Coordinates of C-alpha atoms in Angstrom, one line a residue:
M116 CA 0.0 0.0 0.0
L117 CA 1.2 3.7 -0.8
D118 CA 2.3 5.9 1.9
E119 CA -0.4 8.3 3.1
G120 CA -0.1 11.3 0.6
S121 CA 2.3 9.9 -1.7
P122 CA 1.1 10.3 -5.5
V123 CA -0.6 7.5 -7.1
P124 CA 1.7 6.5 -10.2
V125 CA -0.8 7.0 -13.0
S126 CA -1.7 9.7 -15.3
V127 CA -3.5 10.6 -18.5
V128 CA -1.5 11.8 -21.6
R129 CA -2.2 12.4 -25.1
A130 CA -1.0 9.7 -27.7
R131 CA -0.9 9.0 -31.3
V132 CA -1.8 5.4 -32.1
T133 CA -1.1 3.4 -35.2
T134 CA -3.0 0.1 -35.4
D135 CA -1.9 -1.3 -38.7
A136 CA 0.7 -0.9 -41.6
S137 CA -1.0 2.3 -43.1
G138 CA 0.1 5.7 -42.3
A139 CA -3.0 6.4 -40.5
R140 CA -2.7 7.6 -36.6
T141 CA -5.4 8.1 -34.2
Q142 CA -4.9 10.6 -31.2
L143 CA -6.5 9.2 -28.2
P144 CA -5.8 10.1 -24.4
V145 CA -4.3 7.0 -22.6
V146 CA -3.6 6.1 -18.9
I147 CA 0.0 5.6 -18.2
T148 CA 1.1 3.5 -15.6
P149 CA 4.7 2.4 -14.3
D150 CA 4.2 -0.3 -16.6
G151 CA 3.5 1.6 -19.4
V152 CA 0.1 2.1 -21.6
L153 CA -2.8 0.7 -19.7
E154 CA -3.8 -1.6 -22.8
P155 CA -7.6 -2.6 -21.9
L156 CA -8.4 1.1 -22.0
L157 CA -6.5 1.8 -25.1
E158 CA -8.3 -1.3 -26.8
Y159 CA -11.6 0.2 -25.6
F160 CA -11.0 3.5 -27.0
L161 CA -9.8 2.3 -30.3
A162 CA -12.9 0.1 -30.6
R163 CA -15.2 3.2 -30.0
S164 CA -13.0 5.8 -31.8
H165 CA -15.4 5.9 -34.9
D166 CA -18.5 6.8 -32.9
R167 CA -17.3 8.7 -29.7
S168 CA -15.8 11.9 -29.2
L169 CA -12.5 12.7 -27.7
S170 CA -14.2 14.7 -24.8
W171 CA -16.2 11.4 -24.0
M172 CA -12.7 9.5 -23.9
K173 CA -11.3 12.2 -21.6
K174 CA -14.1 11.7 -19.2
V175 CA -13.8 7.8 -19.3
A176 CA -9.9 8.1 -18.7
H177 CA -10.6 10.3 -15.9
A178 CA -13.1 7.8 -14.3
V179 CA -10.5 5.0 -14.8
L180 CA -7.9 7.1 -13.3
L181 CA -10.0 7.7 -10.2
F182 CA -10.8 3.8 -9.9
L183 CA -6.9 3.1 -10.3
E184 CA -6.3 5.5 -7.3
Y185 CA -9.1 3.8 -5.4
L186 CA -7.5 0.5 -6.1
F187 CA -4.1 1.6 -5.0
R188 CA -5.2 2.7 -1.7
N189 CA -7.5 -0.2 -1.0
P190 CA -5.8 -3.2 -2.3
D191 CA -7.3 -5.7 0.1
E192 CA -10.7 -5.1 -1.4
R193 CA -10.0 -6.0 -4.9
S194 CA -11.7 -9.5 -4.9
N195 CA -15.0 -8.4 -3.2
Y196 CA -18.0 -6.9 -4.7
R197 CA -17.8 -4.2 -2.1
L198 CA -15.0 -2.8 -4.0
F199 CA -17.4 -1.4 -6.3
L200 CA -19.8 -0.4 -3.9
N201 CA -17.4 1.3 -1.7
F202 CA -16.1 3.3 -4.5
S203 CA -19.2 4.8 -5.8
Q204 CA -20.3 5.6 -2.3
R205 CA -16.9 7.5 -1.9
L206 CA -17.8 9.7 -4.7
Y207 CA -20.8 10.9 -3.1
T208 CA -19.7 11.2 0.4
G209 CA -15.8 11.9 -0.1
T210 CA -13.1 10.2 1.6
C211 CA -12.5 12.5 4.6
D212 CA -14.0 11.9 8.2
V213 CA -16.4 14.6 8.8
A214 CA -15.5 15.0 12.4
S215 CA -11.9 14.7 12.6
G216 CA -11.2 15.8 8.9
N217 CA -8.5 12.7 8.7
D218 CA -8.2 10.6 5.6
P219 CA -6.0 7.6 6.0
S220 CA -6.4 6.7 2.3
G221 CA -4.6 9.9 0.9
L222 CA -7.2 10.3 -1.6
G223 CA -8.4 13.5 -0.4
W224 CA -11.7 13.2 -2.3
R225 CA -14.4 15.8 -2.0
P226 CA -18.2 14.7 -2.3
M227 CA -19.2 15.1 -5.9
N228 CA -22.7 16.0 -7.0
S229 CA -25.0 13.2 -8.0
K230 CA -24.7 14.0 -11.7
S231 CA -20.8 13.8 -11.9
A232 CA -20.9 10.5 -9.7
K233 CA -23.2 9.0 -11.9
R234 CA -21.3 9.6 -15.1
I235 CA -18.2 8.2 -13.4
V236 CA -20.1 5.0 -12.6
S237 CA -21.6 4.7 -15.8
A238 CA -18.5 5.2 -17.8
L239 CA -17.1 2.5 -15.6
N240 CA -19.9 0.1 -16.1
D241 CA -19.7 0.5 -20.0
F242 CA -16.1 0.0 -20.0
F243 CA -16.0 -3.3 -17.7
D244 CA -19.0 -4.4 -20.0
F245 CA -16.8 -4.1 -22.9
L246 CA -13.8 -5.9 -21.2
G247 CA -16.2 -8.8 -20.4
L248 CA -17.4 -9.1 -23.9
N249 CA -14.3 -8.4 -25.6
R250 CA -11.2 -9.7 -23.6
P251 CA -11.6 -13.4 -22.6
V252 CA -9.3 -12.8 -19.7
A253 CA -11.7 -10.5 -18.1
L254 CA -14.6 -12.8 -18.9
S255 CA -12.8 -15.9 -17.3
F256 CA -9.9 -14.5 -15.4
N257 CA -6.8 -16.7 -15.9
P258 CA -4.1 -16.1 -13.0
K259 CA -1.3 -17.3 -15.3
W260 CA -2.1 -14.5 -18.0
A261 CA 1.2 -12.8 -18.8
G262 CA 0.3 -9.1 -19.1
S263 CA 1.3 -6.3 -17.1
S264 CA 0.3 -6.0 -13.7
Y265 CA -1.9 -2.9 -14.1
D266 CA -3.6 -4.5 -17.1
R267 CA -4.2 -7.7 -15.3
M268 CA -5.5 -5.5 -12.4
I269 CA -8.1 -3.8 -14.6
D270 CA -9.0 -7.5 -16.3
E271 CA -9.4 -9.0 -12.9
V272 CA -11.5 -6.1 -11.7
A273 CA -13.7 -6.5 -14.7
F274 CA -14.1 -10.2 -14.1
Q275 CA -15.3 -9.5 -10.7
Y276 CA -17.6 -6.9 -11.8
R277 CA -19.3 -9.4 -14.1
R278 CA -19.5 -12.0 -11.2
D279 CA -20.9 -9.7 -8.8
R280 CA -22.9 -7.4 -10.7
A281 CA -26.2 -8.9 -9.7
F282 CA -25.3 -7.8 -5.9
L283 CA -24.6 -4.2 -7.0
G284 CA -28.1 -3.6 -7.8
H285 CA -28.8 0.2 -7.6
T286 CA -25.2 1.6 -7.0
W287 CA -23.7 0.2 -10.4
A288 CA -26.4 0.3 -13.3
T289 CA -25.0 0.7 -17.1
S290 CA -25.5 3.8 -18.9
A291 CA -28.3 2.0 -21.1
E292 CA -30.0 1.2 -17.6
V293 CA -29.7 4.7 -16.2
A294 CA -31.3 5.8 -19.6
G295 CA -34.2 3.5 -19.0
I296 CA -33.4 1.3 -22.1
Q297 CA -33.1 -1.7 -19.4
G298 CA -34.9 -1.9 -16.4
R299 CA -33.8 -2.7 -12.7
A300 CA -36.2 -2.3 -9.7
I301 CA -33.7 0.0 -7.8
R302 CA -32.1 2.9 -9.4
P303 CA -28.8 4.6 -9.0
K304 CA -28.8 7.6 -6.4
K305 CA -31.3 10.0 -7.9
E306 CA -30.3 13.4 -8.7
V307 CA -32.2 16.3 -6.9
K308 CA -34.3 18.1 -9.6
V309 CA -34.0 21.7 -9.5
E310 CA -35.9 24.6 -11.1
T311 CA -33.6 27.7 -11.9
S312 CA -34.9 31.4 -11.4
R313 CA -33.4 32.2 -14.5
P314 CA -32.1 30.4 -17.5
P315 CA -28.3 31.4 -17.9
T316 CA -28.8 33.6 -20.8
F317 CA -26.7 36.6 -22.0
P318 CA -28.7 39.6 -21.1
E319 CA -29.9 41.1 -24.3
E320 CA -29.8 44.5 -23.1
H321 CA -26.2 44.4 -23.0
F322 CA -25.5 42.4 -26.5
E323 CA -25.0 45.4 -28.8
K324 CA -22.6 47.1 -26.3
L325 CA -20.7 43.9 -26.1
L326 CA -20.1 43.9 -29.9
T327 CA -19.4 47.8 -30.2
E328 CA -17.3 48.2 -27.0
G329 CA -16.3 44.9 -25.5
F330 CA -14.4 43.7 -28.6
R331 CA -12.8 47.0 -29.0
V332 CA -9.5 48.0 -27.7
G333 CA -8.5 51.5 -28.5
E334 CA -8.6 51.8 -32.2
R335 CA -8.6 48.1 -32.7
V336 CA -11.7 46.2 -33.4
D337 CA -11.6 42.4 -32.8
Y338 CA -13.9 41.5 -36.0
R339 CA -13.0 37.8 -35.4
G340 CA -14.5 37.6 -31.8
I341 CA -17.6 39.7 -32.9
L342 CA -18.2 37.2 -36.0
I343 CA -18.0 34.4 -33.6
T344 CA -20.0 35.7 -30.8
M345 CA -22.8 36.7 -33.6
L346 CA -22.8 33.1 -34.5
L347 CA -23.6 32.0 -30.9
H348 CA -26.1 34.7 -30.0
C349 CA -27.9 35.6 -33.3
A350 CA -27.7 32.0 -34.8
G351 CA -27.7 29.7 -31.7
F352 CA -24.5 27.6 -32.6
R353 CA -22.6 25.8 -29.9
E354 CA -19.2 27.3 -28.8
S355 CA -17.1 24.8 -30.6
E356 CA -19.0 24.7 -33.8
P357 CA -17.6 28.1 -35.3
F358 CA -14.4 26.7 -35.2
H359 CA -15.0 24.2 -38.1
L360 CA -15.9 27.0 -40.4
F361 CA -14.1 27.4 -43.5
T362 CA -13.6 30.8 -45.2
S363 CA -15.5 29.3 -48.2
D364 CA -18.5 28.4 -46.0
V365 CA -19.7 32.1 -45.8
M366 CA -21.3 33.8 -48.8
P367 CA -24.1 36.1 -49.5
D368 CA -27.6 34.5 -49.2
P369 CA -29.1 34.0 -52.8
S370 CA -32.7 35.1 -51.2
N371 CA -30.8 38.4 -50.0
T372 CA -27.5 38.9 -51.1
A373 CA -26.9 41.7 -48.2
S374 CA -27.2 39.0 -45.6
A375 CA -24.9 36.1 -44.9
L376 CA -25.6 32.3 -45.8
V377 CA -23.5 30.5 -43.2
L378 CA -23.1 26.8 -43.5
I379 CA -20.9 24.9 -40.9
H380 CA -20.2 21.4 -42.3
H381 CA -19.9 18.0 -40.5
P382 CA -16.0 18.2 -39.8
S383 CA -15.3 14.8 -41.5
Q384 CA -18.4 14.0 -43.6
G385 CA -19.3 17.4 -44.8
A386 CA -18.8 18.5 -48.5
A387 CA -15.2 19.7 -49.2
P388 CA -14.5 22.8 -51.3
S389 CA -13.1 22.4 -54.7
T390 CA -9.5 23.4 -55.3
W391 CA -7.8 24.4 -58.5
N392 CA -5.2 21.6 -59.8
A393 CA -2.8 23.7 -62.0
S394 CA -1.0 20.3 -63.3
V395 CA -4.2 19.3 -65.2
G396 CA -5.8 22.7 -65.4
S397 CA -9.2 21.8 -63.7
K398 CA -10.6 21.6 -60.3
K399 CA -9.4 18.9 -58.0
Q400 CA -12.5 17.1 -56.3
F401 CA -12.5 15.7 -52.9
K402 CA -14.7 12.9 -51.4
N403 CA -15.5 14.8 -48.1
R404 CA -13.9 17.2 -45.6
R405 CA -11.5 14.5 -44.0
D406 CA -10.3 13.9 -47.5
Y407 CA -9.9 17.3 -48.3
L408 CA -7.9 18.2 -45.0
Q409 CA -5.8 15.2 -45.4
Q410 CA -5.0 15.6 -49.0
A411 CA -4.6 19.4 -49.1
W412 CA -3.3 20.2 -45.9
N413 CA -2.0 17.2 -44.2
L414 CA -4.7 17.6 -41.3
N415 CA -7.2 15.7 -39.6
P416 CA -10.8 17.1 -38.5
R417 CA -10.4 19.3 -35.5
N418 CA -12.8 17.1 -33.5
E419 CA -10.6 14.2 -34.0
V420 CA -7.2 16.0 -32.6
M421 CA -6.1 16.8 -29.1
G422 CA -4.6 20.1 -27.7
P423 CA -5.4 23.8 -28.5
R424 CA -6.4 22.8 -32.1
H425 CA -9.3 20.6 -30.7
A426 CA -13.0 21.7 -31.3
G427 CA -15.6 19.3 -30.6
W428 CA -18.7 18.3 -32.5
K429 CA -21.7 17.3 -30.6
G430 CA -23.9 16.1 -33.4
G431 CA -27.6 16.6 -33.7
A432 CA -30.0 17.0 -36.6
H433 CA -27.7 18.1 -40.0
E434 CA -29.2 19.3 -43.0
I435 CA -28.5 18.1 -46.7
E436 CA -30.0 20.4 -48.9
F437 CA -26.7 21.5 -50.6
E438 CA -25.5 17.8 -51.0
S439 CA -23.5 18.0 -47.5
L440 CA -24.2 17.4 -44.2
Y441 CA -24.2 20.8 -42.3
Y442 CA -25.7 23.2 -39.9
R443 CA -27.2 26.4 -41.3
A444 CA -27.4 29.7 -39.5
Y445 CA -30.9 30.8 -39.0
W446 CA -30.4 34.3 -38.1
F447 CA -33.0 35.8 -35.5
S448 CA -33.6 38.6 -35.9
S449 CA -32.9 38.4 -39.7
W450 CA -31.0 41.7 -39.8
W451 CA -28.2 40.1 -37.9
G452 CA -27.5 38.1 -41.0
E453 CA -26.6 41.6 -42.9
F454 CA -24.7 42.9 -40.1
F455 CA -22.6 39.8 -40.0
L456 CA -21.7 39.7 -43.6
S457 CA -20.5 43.3 -43.4
I458 CA -18.4 42.4 -40.6
W459 CA -17.2 39.4 -42.4
Y460 CA -15.8 41.4 -45.2
R461 CA -13.9 43.6 -42.7
Y462 CA -12.4 40.5 -41.2
L463 CA -11.6 39.0 -44.8
E464 CA -9.3 42.1 -45.4
E465 CA -7.4 41.1 -42.2
L466 CA -7.4 37.6 -43.2
A467 CA -5.8 38.3 -46.6
L468 CA -2.5 39.7 -45.2
M469 CA -2.2 36.3 -43.2
T470 CA -0.3 33.2 -44.2
R471 CA -2.5 30.0 -43.4
E472 CA -1.6 26.4 -43.6
H473 CA -5.0 25.4 -43.0
P474 CA -8.5 26.4 -44.4
F475 CA -10.1 27.4 -41.1
A476 CA -11.8 30.8 -41.0
F477 CA -10.9 32.0 -37.5
V478 CA -7.1 32.5 -37.0
N479 CA -4.6 34.5 -34.5
T480 CA -4.6 37.9 -35.8
A481 CA -2.7 39.8 -33.5
R482 CA -0.4 37.2 -31.8
D483 CA 2.3 34.9 -32.9
P484 CA 1.8 32.7 -34.8
L485 CA 0.0 34.8 -37.2
G486 CA -2.5 32.7 -39.1
E487 CA -2.7 29.7 -36.9
M488 CA -5.9 28.3 -36.0
Y489 CA -7.7 30.3 -33.3
S490 CA -8.6 28.1 -30.2
I491 CA -11.9 27.8 -28.4
D492 CA -9.7 28.5 -25.3
Q493 CA -8.3 31.9 -26.8
F494 CA -11.9 33.1 -27.7
S495 CA -13.4 32.1 -24.2
K496 CA -10.5 34.5 -22.8
A497 CA -11.2 37.2 -25.1
H498 CA -14.8 36.9 -24.8
A499 CA -14.3 37.0 -20.9
R500 CA -12.2 40.3 -21.4
A501 CA -14.9 41.7 -23.7
V502 CA -17.7 41.2 -20.9
Q503 CA -15.7 42.8 -18.4
R504 CA -15.0 45.7 -20.5
I505 CA -18.6 46.6 -20.4
G506 CA -18.7 46.2 -16.6
L507 CA -20.4 42.8 -16.4
E508 CA -19.3 39.9 -14.3
V509 CA -18.2 36.8 -16.1
S510 CA -20.4 34.1 -14.5
K511 CA -22.2 31.0 -15.9
K512 CA -24.9 31.9 -13.6
N513 CA -25.5 35.3 -15.3
G514 CA -25.3 33.8 -18.8
T515 CA -22.0 35.9 -19.4
T516 CA -20.1 33.0 -20.7
P517 CA -19.9 32.1 -24.4
H518 CA -22.8 29.1 -23.8
G519 CA -25.2 31.9 -22.6
H520 CA -25.6 33.2 -25.8
R521 CA -27.2 29.9 -27.2
Y522 CA -29.6 30.0 -24.3
A523 CA -30.5 33.7 -25.3
Y524 CA -31.3 32.4 -28.8
G525 CA -33.5 29.8 -27.5
Q526 CA -35.3 32.4 -25.3
R527 CA -36.0 34.9 -28.1
L528 CA -37.4 32.0 -30.1
V529 CA -40.0 31.1 -27.3
K530 CA -40.9 34.6 -26.5
A531 CA -41.5 35.3 -30.1
G532 CA -43.9 32.4 -30.2
V533 CA -41.9 30.1 -32.7
P534 CA -43.3 26.5 -32.7
R535 CA -41.4 23.8 -30.9
E536 CA -40.4 21.8 -34.0
S537 CA -39.0 25.0 -35.7
I538 CA -37.0 25.8 -32.6
R539 CA -35.5 22.2 -32.7
R540 CA -34.5 22.7 -36.3
F541 CA -33.1 26.4 -35.9
M542 CA -31.0 24.9 -33.0
H543 CA -29.7 21.8 -34.7
H544 CA -31.3 19.4 -31.9
G545 CA -32.0 15.7 -32.6
S546 CA -34.9 15.6 -30.4
L547 CA -37.7 18.2 -29.0
E548 CA -36.6 17.3 -25.6
S549 CA -33.0 18.6 -26.1
Q550 CA -34.2 22.0 -26.6
E551 CA -36.1 22.1 -23.1
P552 CA -33.2 23.6 -21.1
Y553 CA -32.6 26.4 -23.7
T554 CA -36.7 27.1 -23.6
A555 CA -37.4 26.7 -20.0
P556 CA -39.3 29.9 -18.8
S557 CA -37.6 32.2 -16.4
L558 CA -39.0 32.6 -12.6
A559 CA -40.2 36.2 -13.8
D560 CA -42.0 34.4 -16.6
S561 CA -43.7 31.9 -14.7
F562 CA -44.9 34.6 -12.2
R563 CA -46.3 36.7 -15.0
E564 CA -48.1 33.7 -16.2
L565 CA -49.5 33.0 -13.0
S566 CA -50.9 36.3 -12.4
E567 CA -52.4 36.3 -16.1
A568 CA -53.9 33.0 -15.3
E569 CA -55.3 34.4 -11.9
T570 CA -56.9 37.4 -13.8
R571 CA -58.5 35.1 -16.2
L572 CA -59.9 33.1 -13.5
Q573 CA -61.4 36.1 -11.5
Q574 CA -62.9 37.1 -14.7
L575 CA -64.7 33.8 -15.4
N576 CA -65.9 33.9 -11.5
E577 CA -67.2 37.5 -11.9
F578 CA -69.0 36.5 -15.2
G579 CA -70.3 33.4 -13.2
R580 CA -71.7 35.7 -10.4
R581 CA -73.3 38.0 -12.7
K582 CA -75.3 35.1 -14.4
L583 CA -76.4 34.0 -10.9
M584 CA -77.5 37.4 -9.9
G585 CA -79.7 37.6 -13.0
L586 CA -81.6 34.7 -11.7
V587 CA -82.8 36.6 -8.6

């Protein structure tokens, strides 16, 4: 057992993985132990790399890291189903004694909220299920198996998990069971349902000031920051989505040439722009954006790389009208499309002076390396500074982070009486339920509806009383 306070010798790092004789490499997070890469987890990620995001892999790697830390601090429990039970309970309760503050394990875990704990447990459930189905050593543990001690540890735990799962009941349900796809009589610890007094929307009364004053420093205007913020606030995009935009994805709208038609294509399956091939005197066609990025730029889609260039792609309902998979910008109000195009032309004047080794629209314009892909982290910091310049506090609760703009877009659509199905389309959701966090009424709206309902009820009662008096 490790001494109290000594670090557990495991960590998560970025890696490029080659699985065959081709030149294709996959970027993944891997868990490193003193014996090297934790291979069971690597196998799991490689098996799911085609349909799960890097963000999902990072969360699973974090869950496995926590579980390994717990294993190291509790080696005597590894052969008993109580290991799983106790681990999940420590996520909820923390590892310190409430009265004394002591933690003999040295883990120093603070209590998690139900949502975070449930995600960790569900991630491990699915991982152990995968090992049981795909690694025979985990399905039927073999003490003579000659893997590393850490791989063996994980496989043994997966074996114990499958053997004792019936005893784990409410504490260890798979993600499918949590979602209600498969049922158990007892569920994981329920989350406390809450009603917020106000959805975390960016305050509309400050938005124009944010654009005109927040993104201005002296005589310099950050057109790039204005454009990204408008895509979030005026067209409802998620924060990561504008970072997949190519310069060729913005054009005058044929139905109103003063307004911008913006199509943010799927990072890998979207249609690629054509490029001129001087050697044959014609345009070169690419199969999709992945093919284009690899052949023309030696790059991979941004949702498949780790580090500063990473930009997630959550998915949802794509459109195909222009023979591609994409999200279209639905400007609300429509005037914003015209303002966007005018700012876009200003930005292109700056972009024309940059040397780029990629096709992405948003780049470093004032700091080295000039022309390098602009990162989400850089934008988040620039947005925070812009918010502070206009005298607002940066806070998720107040809606003054980038994601607050998507909430503001959804709230405007609701207040304008836009039907739910249209809101789903405009916000690129795959289902009507997905829009509910963005369209829920504020506490003030709820009180107003209650007051209006009371007025209607009083009018009905008064009408009924007058009819009764007419009988006298």
